[in-house]
Coordinates of C-alpha atoms in Angstrom, one line a residue:
X1 CA -39.5 119.2 90.4
X2 CA -35.9 120.7 89.8
X3 CA -35.1 122.2 93.4
X4 CA -35.6 120.7 97.2
X5 CA -38.8 121.3 98.8
X6 CA -39.3 120.8 102.5
X7 CA -41.6 117.9 102.9
X8 CA -42.7 119.9 106.4
X9 CA -44.4 122.2 103.8
X10 CA -45.3 120.6 101.0
X11 CA -46.2 117.3 102.4
X12 CA -47.2 117.7 106.1
X13 CA -47.5 120.7 107.8
X14 CA -51.2 122.6 107.6
X15 CA -51.6 125.9 105.0
X16 CA -52.8 128.0 108.5
X17 CA -49.0 126.9 109.6
X18 CA -47.2 127.2 107.0
X19 CA -48.1 131.0 106.2
X20 CA -47.4 131.6 109.8
X21 CA -43.7 131.4 108.7
X22 CA -43.8 132.3 105.2
X23 CA -42.2 135.4 103.1
X24 CA -45.7 136.9 103.3
X25 CA -46.4 136.7 106.4
X26 CA -42.5 137.2 107.9
X27 CA -42.5 140.8 105.9
X28 CA -46.3 142.3 106.0
X29 CA -45.3 141.9 109.5
X30 CA -41.5 144.5 109.3
X31 CA -43.7 146.8 107.5
X32 CA -46.6 146.8 109.9
X33 CA -44.2 147.4 112.2
X34 CA -41.9 149.5 111.0
X35 CA -45.7 151.9 110.7
X36 CA -46.3 150.8 114.3
X37 CA -43.1 152.9 114.7
X38 CA -43.1 156.0 113.0
X39 CA -47.1 156.6 114.3
X40 CA -45.2 156.0 118.0
X41 CA -42.9 158.5 116.9
X42 CA -45.6 160.8 116.2
X43 CA -47.8 160.6 119.0
X44 CA -44.6 161.6 120.5
X45 CA -44.3 164.9 119.2
X46 CA -41.5 163.6 116.4
X47 CA -42.4 165.4 112.3
X48 CA -43.9 162.6 110.8
X49 CA -47.0 163.3 108.4
X50 CA -50.4 161.9 108.2
X51 CA -49.4 161.6 104.2
X52 CA -46.8 159.6 105.1
X53 CA -48.0 157.4 107.5
X54 CA -50.8 156.5 105.1
X55 CA -49.1 155.5 102.3
X56 CA -47.4 152.9 104.7
X57 CA -51.0 151.6 105.4
X58 CA -52.0 151.1 102.4
X59 CA -48.8 149.2 101.5
X60 CA -48.5 146.8 103.8
X61 CA -49.0 143.8 101.9
X62 CA -47.8 144.1 97.9
X63 CA -44.5 143.6 98.3
X64 CA -42.7 142.6 95.4
X65 CA -40.6 140.0 96.7
X66 CA -38.2 139.9 93.4
X67 CA -37.4 143.3 93.6
X68 CA -36.3 142.6 97.6
X69 CA -34.1 139.8 96.4
X70 CA -32.1 142.0 93.8
X71 CA -31.3 144.6 96.1
X72 CA -29.9 142.4 98.7
X73 CA -27.9 141.0 96.5
X74 CA -26.6 144.6 96.0
X75 CA -26.5 145.7 99.6
X76 CA -26.1 142.2 101.3
X77 CA -28.1 143.0 103.9
X78 CA -32.5 141.6 103.7
X79 CA -33.4 144.6 106.3
X80 CA -31.6 146.9 104.2
X81 CA -33.1 145.8 100.9
X82 CA -37.1 145.4 102.5
X83 CA -36.6 149.2 103.5
X84 CA -35.6 150.6 100.0
X85 CA -38.4 148.3 98.5
X86 CA -41.3 149.6 101.0
X87 CA -39.5 153.4 100.4
X88 CA -39.6 152.7 96.7
X89 CA -44.0 151.9 96.8
X90 CA -43.9 154.2 99.6
X91 CA -41.8 157.6 98.6
X92 CA -43.0 160.3 101.0
X93 CA -42.5 157.6 103.7
X94 CA -39.0 156.7 102.9
X95 CA -37.2 159.6 105.0
X96 CA -38.4 157.8 108.0
X97 CA -39.2 154.3 107.8
X98 CA -37.2 152.7 110.0
X99 CA -36.0 155.8 111.9
X100 CA -33.6 155.3 115.2
X101 CA -34.3 151.4 114.8
X102 CA -31.7 148.6 114.0
X103 CA -32.1 145.4 112.0
X104 CA -33.2 143.5 115.1
X105 CA -36.1 146.0 115.5
X106 CA -38.0 144.2 112.9
X107 CA -36.3 140.6 112.7
X108 CA -36.7 140.0 116.1
X109 CA -40.0 141.4 116.7
X110 CA -40.8 139.3 114.8
X111 CA -39.7 136.3 115.4
X112 CA -41.9 137.0 118.9
X113 CA -44.4 137.8 116.8
X114 CA -44.6 134.0 114.9
X115 CA -43.5 132.5 118.1
X116 CA -46.5 133.4 119.8
X117 CA -49.2 133.2 117.2
X118 CA -47.9 129.9 116.3
X119 CA -48.4 128.5 120.5
X120 CA -51.6 129.9 119.8
X121 CA -52.2 127.5 117.0
X122 CA -50.4 125.0 119.3
X123 CA -52.9 125.4 122.3
X124 CA -56.1 125.1 119.5
X125 CA -54.6 122.0 118.3
X126 CA -54.2 120.4 122.0
X127 CA -58.0 121.4 123.0
X128 CA -58.8 120.0 119.6
X129 CA -56.8 116.9 120.6
X130 CA -57.8 116.4 124.1
X131 CA -61.4 117.3 123.0
X132 CA -61.2 113.5 120.9
X133 CA -59.3 111.7 123.1
X134 CA -61.5 112.1 125.8
X135 CA -64.7 110.5 124.1
X136 CA -62.3 107.7 123.5
X137 CA -61.8 107.4 127.6
X138 CA -64.9 107.6 128.0
X139 CA -65.7 105.1 125.6
X140 CA -63.6 102.8 127.3
X141 CA -63.5 103.6 130.5
X142 CA -65.0 100.4 131.9
X143 CA -63.1 98.1 129.3
X144 CA -61.0 95.8 131.4
X145 CA -56.9 95.2 129.4
X146 CA -53.8 93.8 130.5
X147 CA -51.8 96.6 132.1
X148 CA -47.9 96.5 131.5
X149 CA -44.7 97.0 133.5
X150 CA -41.4 96.2 132.1
X151 CA -43.8 95.6 128.7
X152 CA -44.7 92.3 131.0
X153 CA -48.5 91.2 132.1
X154 CA -49.2 93.1 135.6
X155 CA -52.5 94.6 137.1
X156 CA -55.5 94.7 134.9
X157 CA -56.5 98.5 133.7
X158 CA -58.7 99.4 131.4
X159 CA -58.0 100.5 127.9
X160 CA -59.8 104.2 128.7
X161 CA -57.8 104.5 131.8
X162 CA -54.7 104.2 129.8
X163 CA -56.2 107.0 127.5
X164 CA -55.7 109.3 130.7
X165 CA -52.1 109.0 130.8
X166 CA -52.3 110.1 127.3
X167 CA -54.5 113.0 128.1
X168 CA -52.1 113.7 131.7
X169 CA -48.6 114.7 129.4
X170 CA -50.7 117.2 127.4
X171 CA -52.4 118.9 129.8
X172 CA -48.9 119.4 131.2
X173 CA -48.1 120.6 127.9
X174 CA -51.1 122.9 127.8
X175 CA -50.6 124.8 130.7
X176 CA -47.3 125.6 129.2
X177 CA -48.0 126.5 126.3
X178 CA -50.8 128.8 128.2
X179 CA -48.1 130.6 129.7
X180 CA -46.0 130.7 127.1
X181 CA -48.8 132.5 125.2
X182 CA -49.3 135.0 128.3
X183 CA -46.0 135.3 129.3
X184 CA -43.7 135.9 125.5
X185 CA -42.2 138.5 125.9
X186 CA -41.8 141.9 123.2
X187 CA -38.0 142.8 122.0
X188 CA -39.5 146.4 121.5
X189 CA -38.0 149.1 120.5
X190 CA -34.3 149.2 121.8
X191 CA -31.7 150.5 119.3
X192 CA -28.8 149.2 118.5
X193 CA -27.2 147.3 121.4
X194 CA -30.0 147.7 123.6
X195 CA -29.0 151.3 125.0
X196 CA -31.8 153.4 123.1
X197 CA -29.3 155.5 122.3
X198 CA -30.5 157.0 118.6
X199 CA -34.0 157.0 120.5
X200 CA -33.1 159.2 123.0
X201 CA -31.0 161.1 120.7
X202 CA -34.4 161.0 118.7
X203 CA -36.6 162.4 121.0
X204 CA -33.8 165.4 122.6
X205 CA -32.7 163.3 125.8
X206 CA -36.3 162.7 127.3
X207 CA -36.6 159.1 129.2
X208 CA -39.8 159.7 129.2
X209 CA -40.2 159.5 125.8
X210 CA -38.2 156.7 124.9
X211 CA -39.9 155.3 127.7
X212 CA -43.4 155.7 126.2
X213 CA -42.1 154.9 122.9
X214 CA -41.4 151.2 123.1
X215 CA -45.1 151.0 126.0
X216 CA -46.7 152.3 122.7
X217 CA -45.6 150.0 120.2
X218 CA -45.4 146.6 122.2
X219 CA -49.2 146.9 123.2
X220 CA -50.0 147.9 119.5
X221 CA -48.0 144.6 118.4
X222 CA -50.4 142.9 121.4
X223 CA -48.0 142.1 123.9
X224 CA -48.2 143.5 127.4
X225 CA -44.5 142.7 128.5
X226 CA -41.2 142.8 127.0
X227 CA -37.8 142.2 128.3
X228 CA -36.2 144.4 130.6
X229 CA -33.4 144.4 129.3
X230 CA -31.4 143.1 126.1
X231 CA -27.8 143.7 124.2
X232 CA -28.9 144.4 120.0
X233 CA -31.0 140.6 120.0
X234 CA -33.9 139.4 123.0
X235 CA -32.0 137.1 124.8
X236 CA -31.6 133.7 123.0
X237 CA -32.7 131.7 125.4
X238 CA -36.8 132.6 124.3
X239 CA -35.9 130.3 121.7
X240 CA -35.0 127.4 124.4
X241 CA -37.9 127.7 126.4
X242 CA -40.6 128.3 123.9
X243 CA -38.7 125.0 121.7
X244 CA -38.5 123.3 124.9
X245 CA -42.5 123.3 125.5
X246 CA -43.2 122.4 121.6
X247 CA -40.4 119.4 122.4
X248 CA -43.0 118.5 125.9
X249 CA -45.6 117.8 122.7
X250 CA -43.3 115.9 121.3
X251 CA -42.2 114.0 124.0
X252 CA -46.1 112.7 124.5
X253 CA -46.9 111.9 121.3
X254 CA -44.5 110.0 121.0
X255 CA -45.2 107.8 124.4
X256 CA -49.2 107.7 122.6
X257 CA -47.7 106.0 119.5
X258 CA -45.1 104.2 121.2
X259 CA -47.9 102.4 123.2
X260 CA -50.8 102.3 120.1
X261 CA -47.6 100.9 117.7
X262 CA -46.8 98.5 120.1
X263 CA -51.4 97.7 120.8
X264 CA -51.5 97.2 117.6
X265 CA -49.0 94.8 117.5
X266 CA -51.0 93.0 119.7
X267 CA -54.2 93.4 117.7
X268 CA -56.0 95.4 120.4
X269 CA -56.0 98.3 119.5
X270 CA -55.7 100.0 115.8
X271 CA -54.9 103.5 114.4
X272 CA -57.3 104.5 111.1
X273 CA -56.5 102.7 108.2
X274 CA -58.3 104.0 104.7
X275 CA -60.3 101.6 102.7
X276 CA -58.0 101.9 99.5
X277 CA -55.0 102.1 102.1
X278 CA -51.9 100.5 101.4
X279 CA -49.9 99.2 104.7
X280 CA -47.2 97.6 102.3
X281 CA -46.0 97.7 98.7
X282 CA -45.0 93.7 99.3
X283 CA -47.2 92.5 101.8
X284 CA -50.6 92.8 100.5
X285 CA -52.4 91.5 103.9
X286 CA -50.6 94.3 106.4
X287 CA -51.9 97.2 108.3
X288 CA -49.4 99.0 109.7
X289 CA -49.5 101.7 112.0
X290 CA -48.0 104.5 109.4
X291 CA -49.8 107.2 111.3
X292 CA -48.1 106.4 114.9
X293 CA -44.7 105.9 112.9
X294 CA -44.3 109.3 111.1
X295 CA -45.7 110.9 114.5
X296 CA -42.8 109.1 116.1
X297 CA -40.4 110.0 113.6
X298 CA -41.2 113.6 113.7
X299 CA -41.5 113.9 117.4
X300 CA -38.0 112.4 117.5
X301 CA -36.6 115.2 115.5
X302 CA -38.7 118.1 117.5
X303 CA -37.2 116.6 120.6
X304 CA -33.8 117.4 119.2
X305 CA -33.4 120.7 118.5
X306 CA -33.5 122.2 122.1
X307 CA -30.3 121.7 122.5
X308 CA -29.5 123.4 119.2
X309 CA -31.4 126.2 120.7
X310 CA -29.3 125.9 124.3
X311 CA -26.0 126.3 121.5
X312 CA -27.0 129.2 120.3
X313 CA -28.0 131.2 123.5
X314 CA -24.6 129.9 125.2
X315 CA -22.6 131.3 122.3
X316 CA -24.0 134.7 121.9
X317 CA -21.0 137.0 122.9
X318 CA -21.5 140.0 124.1
X319 CA -24.8 142.3 122.7
X320 CA -25.4 139.5 120.2
X321 CA -22.7 137.9 117.6
X322 CA -24.6 137.0 113.9
X323 CA -23.7 133.1 114.1
X324 CA -27.5 132.7 115.2
X325 CA -29.0 133.8 112.6
X326 CA -28.7 131.0 109.6
X327 CA -29.6 128.8 112.1
X328 CA -32.7 130.5 113.3
X329 CA -34.4 130.8 110.1
X330 CA -34.2 127.2 110.0
X331 CA -34.5 126.0 113.5
X332 CA -37.9 127.9 115.1
X333 CA -40.1 127.4 111.4
X334 CA -39.3 123.7 111.7
X335 CA -39.8 123.4 115.7
X336 CA -43.2 124.3 115.0
X337 CA -44.1 123.4 111.4
X338 CA -43.4 119.3 113.3
X339 CA -45.3 120.0 116.0
X340 CA -48.2 121.2 114.1
X341 CA -47.8 117.9 112.0
X342 CA -47.9 115.6 114.6
X343 CA -50.9 117.3 116.2
X344 CA -52.9 117.0 113.3
X345 CA -51.9 113.7 113.0
X346 CA -52.5 112.3 116.3
X347 CA -56.1 114.2 116.1
X348 CA -56.4 112.3 113.4
X349 CA -55.7 108.8 115.1
X350 CA -57.9 110.0 118.0
X351 CA -60.6 110.1 116.1
X352 CA -60.4 106.8 114.2
X353 CA -58.9 104.8 116.7
X354 CA -60.6 101.1 116.8
X355 CA -60.6 98.4 119.5
X356 CA -60.6 95.0 119.5
X357 CA -62.5 93.9 122.2
X358 CA -62.4 89.9 121.1
X359 CA -58.6 90.6 121.3
X360 CA -58.6 91.9 124.3
X361 CA -60.7 89.6 125.6
X362 CA -58.6 86.7 124.8
X363 CA -55.1 88.5 126.1
X364 CA -56.8 88.7 129.7
X365 CA -58.2 84.9 129.8
X366 CA -54.5 83.9 128.7
X367 CA -53.1 86.1 131.9
X368 CA -55.9 86.6 134.0
X369 CA -55.5 83.3 136.2
X370 CA -52.4 84.3 137.1
X371 CA -53.7 87.8 138.4
X372 CA -56.5 85.7 140.6
X373 CA -53.7 84.6 142.3
X374 CA -54.2 86.4 145.3
X375 CA -57.6 86.7 145.3
X376 CA -57.8 82.7 145.8
X377 CA -54.9 83.2 148.0
X378 CA -57.0 85.7 150.2
X379 CA -60.6 83.9 149.7
X380 CA -58.8 80.3 150.7
X381 CA -56.8 81.9 154.0
X382 CA -60.4 83.8 154.9
X383 CA -62.1 79.9 154.8
X384 CA -59.3 78.7 157.8
X385 CA -56.2 78.3 154.8
X386 CA -52.5 78.1 156.0
X387 CA -51.3 81.2 154.1
X388 CA -47.4 79.5 153.4
X389 CA -49.1 76.0 151.7
X390 CA -51.3 78.1 150.1
X391 CA -48.9 80.5 148.5
X392 CA -46.4 77.4 147.9
X393 CA -48.8 75.7 145.8
X394 CA -49.8 78.7 144.1
X395 CA -45.8 79.0 143.2
X396 CA -45.8 75.5 141.7
X397 CA -48.9 75.2 139.7
X398 CA -47.9 78.4 138.6
X399 CA -44.8 77.2 136.9
X400 CA -46.2 74.6 135.8
X401 CA -49.1 76.0 133.7
X402 CA -46.4 78.6 132.4
X403 CA -44.1 76.4 131.1
X404 CA -47.1 74.6 129.7
X405 CA -47.6 77.9 127.9
X406 CA -44.6 78.9 127.0
X407 CA -42.7 74.9 125.6
X408 CA -45.8 73.1 124.6
X409 CA -48.4 76.2 123.2
X410 CA -50.7 75.2 125.1
X411 CA -53.4 76.6 126.9
X412 CA -53.2 78.1 130.7
X413 CA -54.3 76.0 132.8
X414 CA -53.7 77.3 136.0
X415 CA -57.3 77.1 137.0
X416 CA -57.9 73.5 136.0
X417 CA -55.1 72.6 138.4
X418 CA -56.3 74.7 141.5
X419 CA -60.1 73.3 140.5
X420 CA -58.5 69.9 141.1
X421 CA -56.4 70.9 144.8
X422 CA -58.3 70.2 147.6
X423 CA -56.0 73.3 149.6
X424 CA -57.8 75.5 147.4
X425 CA -61.7 73.4 148.0
X426 CA -62.8 76.3 149.5
X427 CA -62.9 78.7 146.3
X428 CA -64.0 75.6 143.7
X429 CA -67.5 76.2 143.6
X430 CA -66.7 80.8 142.9
X431 CA -63.7 79.9 141.0
X432 CA -65.8 81.8 137.0
X433 CA -67.0 84.3 139.9
X434 CA -63.5 84.8 140.8
X435 CA -62.7 85.6 137.0
X436 CA -64.8 88.1 136.8
X437 CA -61.9 90.7 135.3
X438 CA -63.7 93.8 136.2
X439 CA -62.9 93.0 139.4
X440 CA -59.1 93.7 138.8
X441 CA -59.1 96.9 137.7
X442 CA -59.0 99.0 141.1
X443 CA -60.7 102.4 140.7
X444 CA -59.8 102.9 136.7
X445 CA -63.6 103.4 135.5
X446 CA -63.7 106.2 138.6
X447 CA -60.6 108.2 138.0
X448 CA -61.3 108.0 134.0
X449 CA -65.1 109.9 135.4
X450 CA -62.5 111.9 138.3
X451 CA -60.2 113.5 136.1
X452 CA -62.8 114.2 133.4
X453 CA -64.8 115.9 135.7
X454 CA -61.7 117.7 137.5
X455 CA -59.1 118.5 134.5
X456 CA -60.7 117.9 131.5
X457 CA -63.9 119.2 131.9
X458 CA -63.0 122.4 132.9
X459 CA -60.1 122.3 131.0
X460 CA -62.7 122.1 127.7
X461 CA -64.9 125.0 129.0
X462 CA -62.4 127.0 129.1
X463 CA -61.0 126.9 125.8
X464 CA -63.9 126.4 124.5
X465 CA -64.4 129.1 122.0
X466 CA -60.3 127.0 120.4
X467 CA -63.1 124.5 120.2
X468 CA -65.2 125.9 117.2
X469 CA -62.0 128.0 115.2
X470 CA -60.8 124.2 114.8
X471 CA -61.8 123.1 111.8
X472 CA -61.1 119.9 109.8
X473 CA -57.1 119.2 109.7
X474 CA -55.8 118.9 106.4
X475 CA -55.6 115.2 104.5
X476 CA -52.9 113.3 106.1
X477 CA -50.2 112.1 104.3
X478 CA -47.7 109.1 105.4

């Protein structure tokens, strides 16, 4: 407890995402890349033996991190430190480890592998989130609720329809994540400045073998695409594209949880609240929307990261400069760890989101008379009334009723005023029927059904295998 621990790892993120950005994952991937390079070089004719390859295969994960740390302190180079430590475990293979490669062969390619695998985990959790939200949206697709524009009461919608607005944002995020997983390129085998000169020398000027080497390495590491050209590094614009997609997830999350926080204040909807959970150290009665607040907090941080990546990309000189390195060691893991925490928490919220129908109905009843005035006006006009005169009468009654609510804190008596005004006698016998909230939600219930049929159900069918691989999320801390 005497040194700093990153809360994204020690407090929040899932073990699965934490592992993807762990030293174990990183440096075992370096070793796998060295093995794949040596295998491919042998297949294309270089003097590498099966004994050397088998020795490397036997030591992909048994990394002596203490020895690597000591060696790096000596040589001041992390890649060469791990080359030496791997070589100590594989003495026969030592002469051919890292043959023809530069540091970015293992560094950049590993970053891309970690990003692709992390995007795959993010995709799983978005699919799980949408499947969970689907249940909520369908359950409450018919429940009328106040709509809000400018956070002022507006035309009615339904609780389920509002949920589909949140879902649609995540669908767009999922589509972008899908695209990146499919199209993310590998750096591959490029050499010190991207010219592949060292590999051309190894293969005695045979351009086709150099091209085939790159193709083999990329395929064996699970990539069908690679950057066509590079300097020493792959373009850092790729980092910007990936982190921007994660920022999109954060934007969607902030929108959803911002709405939930406002609805919690109105006591219409509440996030899960455990039996022993404490909302405030001082005010024991409080049920604060702490999960949603945490999502918004981390989302705000994640949304701040794309400009960082943009600055790194823009400031790279010529074929590479090292001022990207320390920055990227932080921004890439933190972007994915933040997204992971956000999605874990959202799944938890969506799974236990609680609606208080009586409160929703109470808020409706206080505003519905205003909402019903347009229908009242149309019914009276159809019965022969003067549209302009009736409009002015409604305006006067509405202003008086609103003033009574605001100045006296009294109930909205607009309908009582209309029921006493003979100008509206055509609707006096049907006023109660005109106030059925379901008459004011338009096609909201049908829109929920159509959204599920046209968008969500096909998506869930496409990714059905992902739902089977996402188990219970880790405990949610605040």
